CSV table of C-alpha atoms in Angstrom, one decimal:
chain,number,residue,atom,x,y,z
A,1,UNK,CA,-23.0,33.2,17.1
A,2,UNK,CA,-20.6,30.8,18.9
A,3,UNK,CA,-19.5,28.9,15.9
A,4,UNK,CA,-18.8,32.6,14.5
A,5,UNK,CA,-16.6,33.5,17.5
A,6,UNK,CA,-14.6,30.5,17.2
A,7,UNK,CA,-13.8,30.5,13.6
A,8,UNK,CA,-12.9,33.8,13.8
A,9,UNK,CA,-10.3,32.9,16.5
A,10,UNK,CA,-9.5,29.9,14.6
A,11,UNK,CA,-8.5,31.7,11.8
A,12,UNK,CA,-7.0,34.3,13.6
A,13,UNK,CA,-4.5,31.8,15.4
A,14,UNK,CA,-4.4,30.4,11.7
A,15,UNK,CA,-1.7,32.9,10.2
A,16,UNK,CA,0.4,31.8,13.6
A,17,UNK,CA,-0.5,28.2,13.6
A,18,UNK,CA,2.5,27.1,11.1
A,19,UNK,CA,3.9,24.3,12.3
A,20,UNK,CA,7.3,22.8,12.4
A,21,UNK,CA,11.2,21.9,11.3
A,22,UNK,CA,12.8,18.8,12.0
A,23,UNK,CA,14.8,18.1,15.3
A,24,UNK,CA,18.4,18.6,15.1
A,25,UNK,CA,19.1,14.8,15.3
A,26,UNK,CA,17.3,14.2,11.9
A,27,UNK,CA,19.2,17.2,10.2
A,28,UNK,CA,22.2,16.4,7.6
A,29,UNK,CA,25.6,18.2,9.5
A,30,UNK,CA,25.7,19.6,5.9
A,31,UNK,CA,22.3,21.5,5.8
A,32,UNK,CA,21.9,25.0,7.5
A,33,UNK,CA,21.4,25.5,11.4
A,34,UNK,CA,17.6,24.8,11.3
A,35,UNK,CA,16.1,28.0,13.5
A,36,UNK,CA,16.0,27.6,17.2
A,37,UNK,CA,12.0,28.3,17.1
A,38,UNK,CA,11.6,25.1,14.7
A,39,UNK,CA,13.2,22.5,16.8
A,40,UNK,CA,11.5,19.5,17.4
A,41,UNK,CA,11.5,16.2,18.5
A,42,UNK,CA,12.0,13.9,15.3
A,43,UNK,CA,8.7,11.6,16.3
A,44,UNK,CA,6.5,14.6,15.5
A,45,UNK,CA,8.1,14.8,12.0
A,46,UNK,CA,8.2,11.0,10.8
A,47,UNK,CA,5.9,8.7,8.9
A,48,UNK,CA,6.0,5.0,8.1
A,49,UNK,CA,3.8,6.1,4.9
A,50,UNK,CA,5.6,7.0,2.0
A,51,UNK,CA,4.4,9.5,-1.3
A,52,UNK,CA,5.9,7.0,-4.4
A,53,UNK,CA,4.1,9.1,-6.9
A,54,UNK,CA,6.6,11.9,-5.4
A,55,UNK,CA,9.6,9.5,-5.9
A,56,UNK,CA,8.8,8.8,-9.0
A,57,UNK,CA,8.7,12.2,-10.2
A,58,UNK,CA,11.5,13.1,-9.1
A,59,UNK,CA,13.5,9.8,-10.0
A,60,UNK,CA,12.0,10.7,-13.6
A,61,UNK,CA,12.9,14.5,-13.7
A,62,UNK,CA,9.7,15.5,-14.7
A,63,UNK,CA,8.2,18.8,-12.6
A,64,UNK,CA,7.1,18.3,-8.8
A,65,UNK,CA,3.4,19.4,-8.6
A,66,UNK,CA,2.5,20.5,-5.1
A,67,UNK,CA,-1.3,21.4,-4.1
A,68,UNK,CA,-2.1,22.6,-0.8
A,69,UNK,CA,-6.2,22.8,0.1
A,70,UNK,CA,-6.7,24.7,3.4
A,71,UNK,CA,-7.9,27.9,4.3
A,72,UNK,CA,-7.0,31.3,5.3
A,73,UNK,CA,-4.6,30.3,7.6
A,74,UNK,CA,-2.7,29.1,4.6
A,75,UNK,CA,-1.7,32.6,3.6
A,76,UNK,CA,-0.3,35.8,5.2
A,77,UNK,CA,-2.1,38.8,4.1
A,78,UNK,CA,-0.2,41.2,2.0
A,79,UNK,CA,3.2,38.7,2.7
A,80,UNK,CA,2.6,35.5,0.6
A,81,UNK,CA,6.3,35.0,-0.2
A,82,UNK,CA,6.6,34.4,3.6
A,83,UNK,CA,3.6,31.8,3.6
A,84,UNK,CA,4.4,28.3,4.5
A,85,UNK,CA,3.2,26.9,0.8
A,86,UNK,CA,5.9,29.5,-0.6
A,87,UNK,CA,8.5,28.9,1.9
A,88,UNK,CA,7.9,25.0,1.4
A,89,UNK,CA,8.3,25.9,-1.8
A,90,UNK,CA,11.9,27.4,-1.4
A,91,UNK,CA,13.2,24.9,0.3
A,92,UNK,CA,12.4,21.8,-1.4
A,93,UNK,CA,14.1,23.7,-4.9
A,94,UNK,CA,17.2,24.1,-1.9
A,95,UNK,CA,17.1,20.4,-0.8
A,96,UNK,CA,16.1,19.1,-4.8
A,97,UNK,CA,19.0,18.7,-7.3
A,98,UNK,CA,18.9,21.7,-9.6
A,99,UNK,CA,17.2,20.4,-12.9
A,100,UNK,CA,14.0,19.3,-10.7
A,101,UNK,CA,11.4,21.5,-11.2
A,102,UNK,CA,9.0,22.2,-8.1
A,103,UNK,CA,6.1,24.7,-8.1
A,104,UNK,CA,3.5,25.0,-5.3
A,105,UNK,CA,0.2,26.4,-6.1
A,106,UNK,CA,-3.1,27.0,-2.7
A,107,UNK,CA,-6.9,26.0,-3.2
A,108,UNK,CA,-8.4,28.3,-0.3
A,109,UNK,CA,-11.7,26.1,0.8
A,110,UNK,CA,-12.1,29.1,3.7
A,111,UNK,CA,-15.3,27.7,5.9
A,112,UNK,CA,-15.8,24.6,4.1
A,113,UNK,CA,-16.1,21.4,5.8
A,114,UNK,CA,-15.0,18.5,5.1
A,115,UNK,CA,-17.2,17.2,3.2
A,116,UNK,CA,-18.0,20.5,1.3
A,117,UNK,CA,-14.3,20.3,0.4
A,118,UNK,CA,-14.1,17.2,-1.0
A,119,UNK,CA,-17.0,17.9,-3.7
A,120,UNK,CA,-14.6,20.0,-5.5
A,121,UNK,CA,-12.2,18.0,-5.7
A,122,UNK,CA,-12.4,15.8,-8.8
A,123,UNK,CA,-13.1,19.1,-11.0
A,124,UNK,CA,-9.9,20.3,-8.7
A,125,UNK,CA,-8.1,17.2,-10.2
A,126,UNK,CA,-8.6,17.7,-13.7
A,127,UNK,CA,-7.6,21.4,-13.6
A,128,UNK,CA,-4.6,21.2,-11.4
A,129,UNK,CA,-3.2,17.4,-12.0
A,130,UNK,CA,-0.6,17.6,-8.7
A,131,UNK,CA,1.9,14.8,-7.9
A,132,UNK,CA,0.9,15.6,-4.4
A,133,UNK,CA,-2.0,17.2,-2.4
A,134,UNK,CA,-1.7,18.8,1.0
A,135,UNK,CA,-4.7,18.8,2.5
A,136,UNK,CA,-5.3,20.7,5.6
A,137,UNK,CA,-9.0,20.2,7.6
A,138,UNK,CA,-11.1,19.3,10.5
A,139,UNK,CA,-10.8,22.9,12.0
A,140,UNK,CA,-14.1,23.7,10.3
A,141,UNK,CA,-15.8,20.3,11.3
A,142,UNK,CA,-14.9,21.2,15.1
A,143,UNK,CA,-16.5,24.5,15.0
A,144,UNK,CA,-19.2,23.6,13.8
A,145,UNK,CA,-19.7,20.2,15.9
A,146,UNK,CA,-20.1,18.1,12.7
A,147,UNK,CA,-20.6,14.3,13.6
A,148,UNK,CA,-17.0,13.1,13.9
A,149,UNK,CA,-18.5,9.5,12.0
A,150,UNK,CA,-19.8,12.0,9.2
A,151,UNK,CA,-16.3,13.9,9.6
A,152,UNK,CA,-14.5,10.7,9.3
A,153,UNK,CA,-16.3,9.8,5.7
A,154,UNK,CA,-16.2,12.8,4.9
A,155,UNK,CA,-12.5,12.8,4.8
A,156,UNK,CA,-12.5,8.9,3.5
A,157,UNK,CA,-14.1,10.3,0.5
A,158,UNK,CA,-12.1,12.9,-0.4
A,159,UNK,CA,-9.0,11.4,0.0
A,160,UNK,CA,-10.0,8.3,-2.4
A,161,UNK,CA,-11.1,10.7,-4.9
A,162,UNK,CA,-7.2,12.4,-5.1
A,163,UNK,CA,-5.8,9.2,-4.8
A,164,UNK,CA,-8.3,8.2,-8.0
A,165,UNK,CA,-7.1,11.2,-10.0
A,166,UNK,CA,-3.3,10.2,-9.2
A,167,UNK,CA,-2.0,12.1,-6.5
A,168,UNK,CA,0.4,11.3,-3.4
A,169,UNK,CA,-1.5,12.5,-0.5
A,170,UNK,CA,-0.6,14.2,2.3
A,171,UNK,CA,-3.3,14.8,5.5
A,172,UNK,CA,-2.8,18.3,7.9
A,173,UNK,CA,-4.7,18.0,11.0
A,174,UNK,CA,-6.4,21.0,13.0
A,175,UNK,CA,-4.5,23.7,14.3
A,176,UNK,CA,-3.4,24.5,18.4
A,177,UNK,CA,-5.1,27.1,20.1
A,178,UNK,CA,-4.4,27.7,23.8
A,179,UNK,CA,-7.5,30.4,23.7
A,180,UNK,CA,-10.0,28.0,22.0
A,181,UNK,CA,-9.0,24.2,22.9
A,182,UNK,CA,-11.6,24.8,25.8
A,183,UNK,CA,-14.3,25.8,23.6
A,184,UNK,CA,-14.1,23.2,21.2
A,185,UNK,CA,-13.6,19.1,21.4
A,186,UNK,CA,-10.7,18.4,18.9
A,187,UNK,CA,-9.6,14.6,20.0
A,188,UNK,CA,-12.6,13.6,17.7
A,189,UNK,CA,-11.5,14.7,14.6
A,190,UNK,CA,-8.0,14.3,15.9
A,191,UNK,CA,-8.6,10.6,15.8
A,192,UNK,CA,-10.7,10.2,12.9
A,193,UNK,CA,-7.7,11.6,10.9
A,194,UNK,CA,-5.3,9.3,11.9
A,195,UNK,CA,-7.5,6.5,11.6
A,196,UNK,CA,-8.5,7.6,7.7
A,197,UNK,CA,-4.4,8.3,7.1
A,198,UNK,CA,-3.7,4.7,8.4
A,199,UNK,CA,-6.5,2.9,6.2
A,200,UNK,CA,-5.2,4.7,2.8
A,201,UNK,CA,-1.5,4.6,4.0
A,202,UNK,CA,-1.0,8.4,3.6
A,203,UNK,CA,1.4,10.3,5.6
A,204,UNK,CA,-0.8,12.6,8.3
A,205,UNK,CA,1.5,16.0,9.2
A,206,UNK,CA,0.3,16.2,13.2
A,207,UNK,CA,-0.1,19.9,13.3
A,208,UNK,CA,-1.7,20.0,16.0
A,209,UNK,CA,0.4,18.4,18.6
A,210,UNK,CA,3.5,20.1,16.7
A,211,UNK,CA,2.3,23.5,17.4
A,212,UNK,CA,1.1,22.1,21.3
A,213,UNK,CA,4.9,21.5,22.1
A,214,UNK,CA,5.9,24.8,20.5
A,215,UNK,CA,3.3,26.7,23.2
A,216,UNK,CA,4.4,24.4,25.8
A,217,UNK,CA,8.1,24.3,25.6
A,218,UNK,CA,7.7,28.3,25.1
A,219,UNK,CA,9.3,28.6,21.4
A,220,UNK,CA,6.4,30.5,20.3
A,221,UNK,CA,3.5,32.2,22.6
A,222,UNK,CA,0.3,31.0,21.0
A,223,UNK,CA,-2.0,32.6,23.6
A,224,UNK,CA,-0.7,36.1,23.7
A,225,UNK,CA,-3.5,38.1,21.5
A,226,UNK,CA,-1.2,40.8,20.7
A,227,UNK,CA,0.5,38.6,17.4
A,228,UNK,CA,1.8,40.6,15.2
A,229,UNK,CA,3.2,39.9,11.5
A,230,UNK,CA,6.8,39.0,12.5
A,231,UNK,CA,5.5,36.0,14.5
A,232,UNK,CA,3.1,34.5,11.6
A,233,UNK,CA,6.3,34.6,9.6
A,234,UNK,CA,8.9,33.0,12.1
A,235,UNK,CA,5.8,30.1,12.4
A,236,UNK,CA,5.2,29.8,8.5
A,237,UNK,CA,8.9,29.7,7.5
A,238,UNK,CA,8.9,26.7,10.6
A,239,UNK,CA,6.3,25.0,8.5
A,240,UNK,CA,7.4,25.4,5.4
A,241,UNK,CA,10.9,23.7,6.6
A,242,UNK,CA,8.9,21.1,8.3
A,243,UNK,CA,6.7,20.2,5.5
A,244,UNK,CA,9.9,20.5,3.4
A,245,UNK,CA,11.5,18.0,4.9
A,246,UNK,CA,8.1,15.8,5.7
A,247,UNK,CA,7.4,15.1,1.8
A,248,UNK,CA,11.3,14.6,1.1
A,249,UNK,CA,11.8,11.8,4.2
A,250,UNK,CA,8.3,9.9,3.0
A,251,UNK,CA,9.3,9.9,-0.5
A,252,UNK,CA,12.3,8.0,0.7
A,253,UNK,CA,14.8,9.6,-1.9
A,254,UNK,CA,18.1,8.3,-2.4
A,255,UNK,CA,21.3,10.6,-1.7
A,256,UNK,CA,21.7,11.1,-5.2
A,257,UNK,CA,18.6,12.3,-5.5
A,258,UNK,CA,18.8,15.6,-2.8
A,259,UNK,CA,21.6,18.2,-2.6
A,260,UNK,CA,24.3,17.8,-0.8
């Protein structure tokens, strides 16, 4: 019953739980104002891994093949033109020269840990062939108090398997919940992410400590349980700039290669 309760809140908090946009110190004086809401420091939005396979793509002008695996939270019911895969989406065609094609497609694993996830995936492979995966997980594992060892191969395993079929990888940590970060122990899987994203050099998007500064610097009020569409929108558009942003700084593109 517990575990029910809590993924129901999880998932709840999940249409709000979009994270970020760069900090106005890593934006280009030429780019739009990035929303006030977005702001963030620049350390929450910088890797030292880099996605060649997205480089290379786009160096090559062939089409930019996003996947993003996650659940529910992932979408915006009745809305998905404001979802953060969508918005991403938008603004990577905005930041890409013109003739680069981009197209971002969702896998919904809804209540699947990680492991269950990462069964699918070389079937997933072969029917979707992405330059890059975006895989969000470990809310699931918390919830459900999975061993954070077993967690931890868990993710090992599924992130050989895209690297395997030829994808750039990109890892998406748990979400920040002010109502449920009593109720479940998230610095487990917290660290078992970063760990895996440092042993296969992937670049880890730290959600969860992205949407932890929003609540606590007050740019968007992740406790209040009266949410309402508006605010899952302002958060997904923030993510979809952030994430926008994330793949294009780890690909380490040239100028040339973005819009001016």
């Amino acid at each position: 019953m517990k575990a029910k309760v809590l993924l129901s809140l999880m998932l709840v908090c999940g249409c709000l739980a979009a994270p970020p946009a760069r900090a106005n110190d890593a934006a280009p004086a030429a780019e739009p104002a990035v929303p006030a809401a977005c702001e963030l420091p620049s350390y929450l939005l910088t890797s030292e891994s880099r996605l060649p396979k997205v480089a290379e793509a786009i160096k090559a002008g062939k089409p930019l093949e996003i996947l993003v695996i996650g659940s529910r939270s992932t979408t915006i019911p009745s809305s998905e033109s404001s979802s953060y895969p969508a918005r991403m989406e938008m603004i990577l065609k905005e930041k890409l020269p013109p003739s680069e094609a981009v197209h971002v497609s969702v896998e919904i694993q809804s209540k699947r840990t990680a492991e269950e996830a990462a069964t699918t995936f070389v079937k997933l492979m072969e029917a979707k062939a992405p330059t890059l995966v975006i895989w969000q997980t470990g809310t699931v594992d918390a919830i459900r108090s999975i061993d954070p060892e077993d967690f931890r191969s868990a993710v090992t395993d599924g992130v050989t398997a895209l690297q395997n079929a030829g994808a750039d990888v990109v890892l998406m940590n748990l979400q920040y919940s002010p109502r449920t970060e009593t109720m479940i122990s998230a610095p487990p899987y917290l660290d078992n992410l970063r760990v895996v994203a440092q042993e296969h050099d992937v670049p880890l998007f730290d959600r969860f400590a992205i949407m932890r500064q929003w609540n606590d610097q007050g740019q968007f009020d992740l406790f209040s349980p009266s949410r309402g569409p508006e605010l899952a929108k302002q958060v997904h558009d923030c993510l979809g700039r952030a994430l926008a942003q994330f793949v294009i700084d780890a690909a380490h593109l040239e100028p040339a290669q973005q819009q001016n």
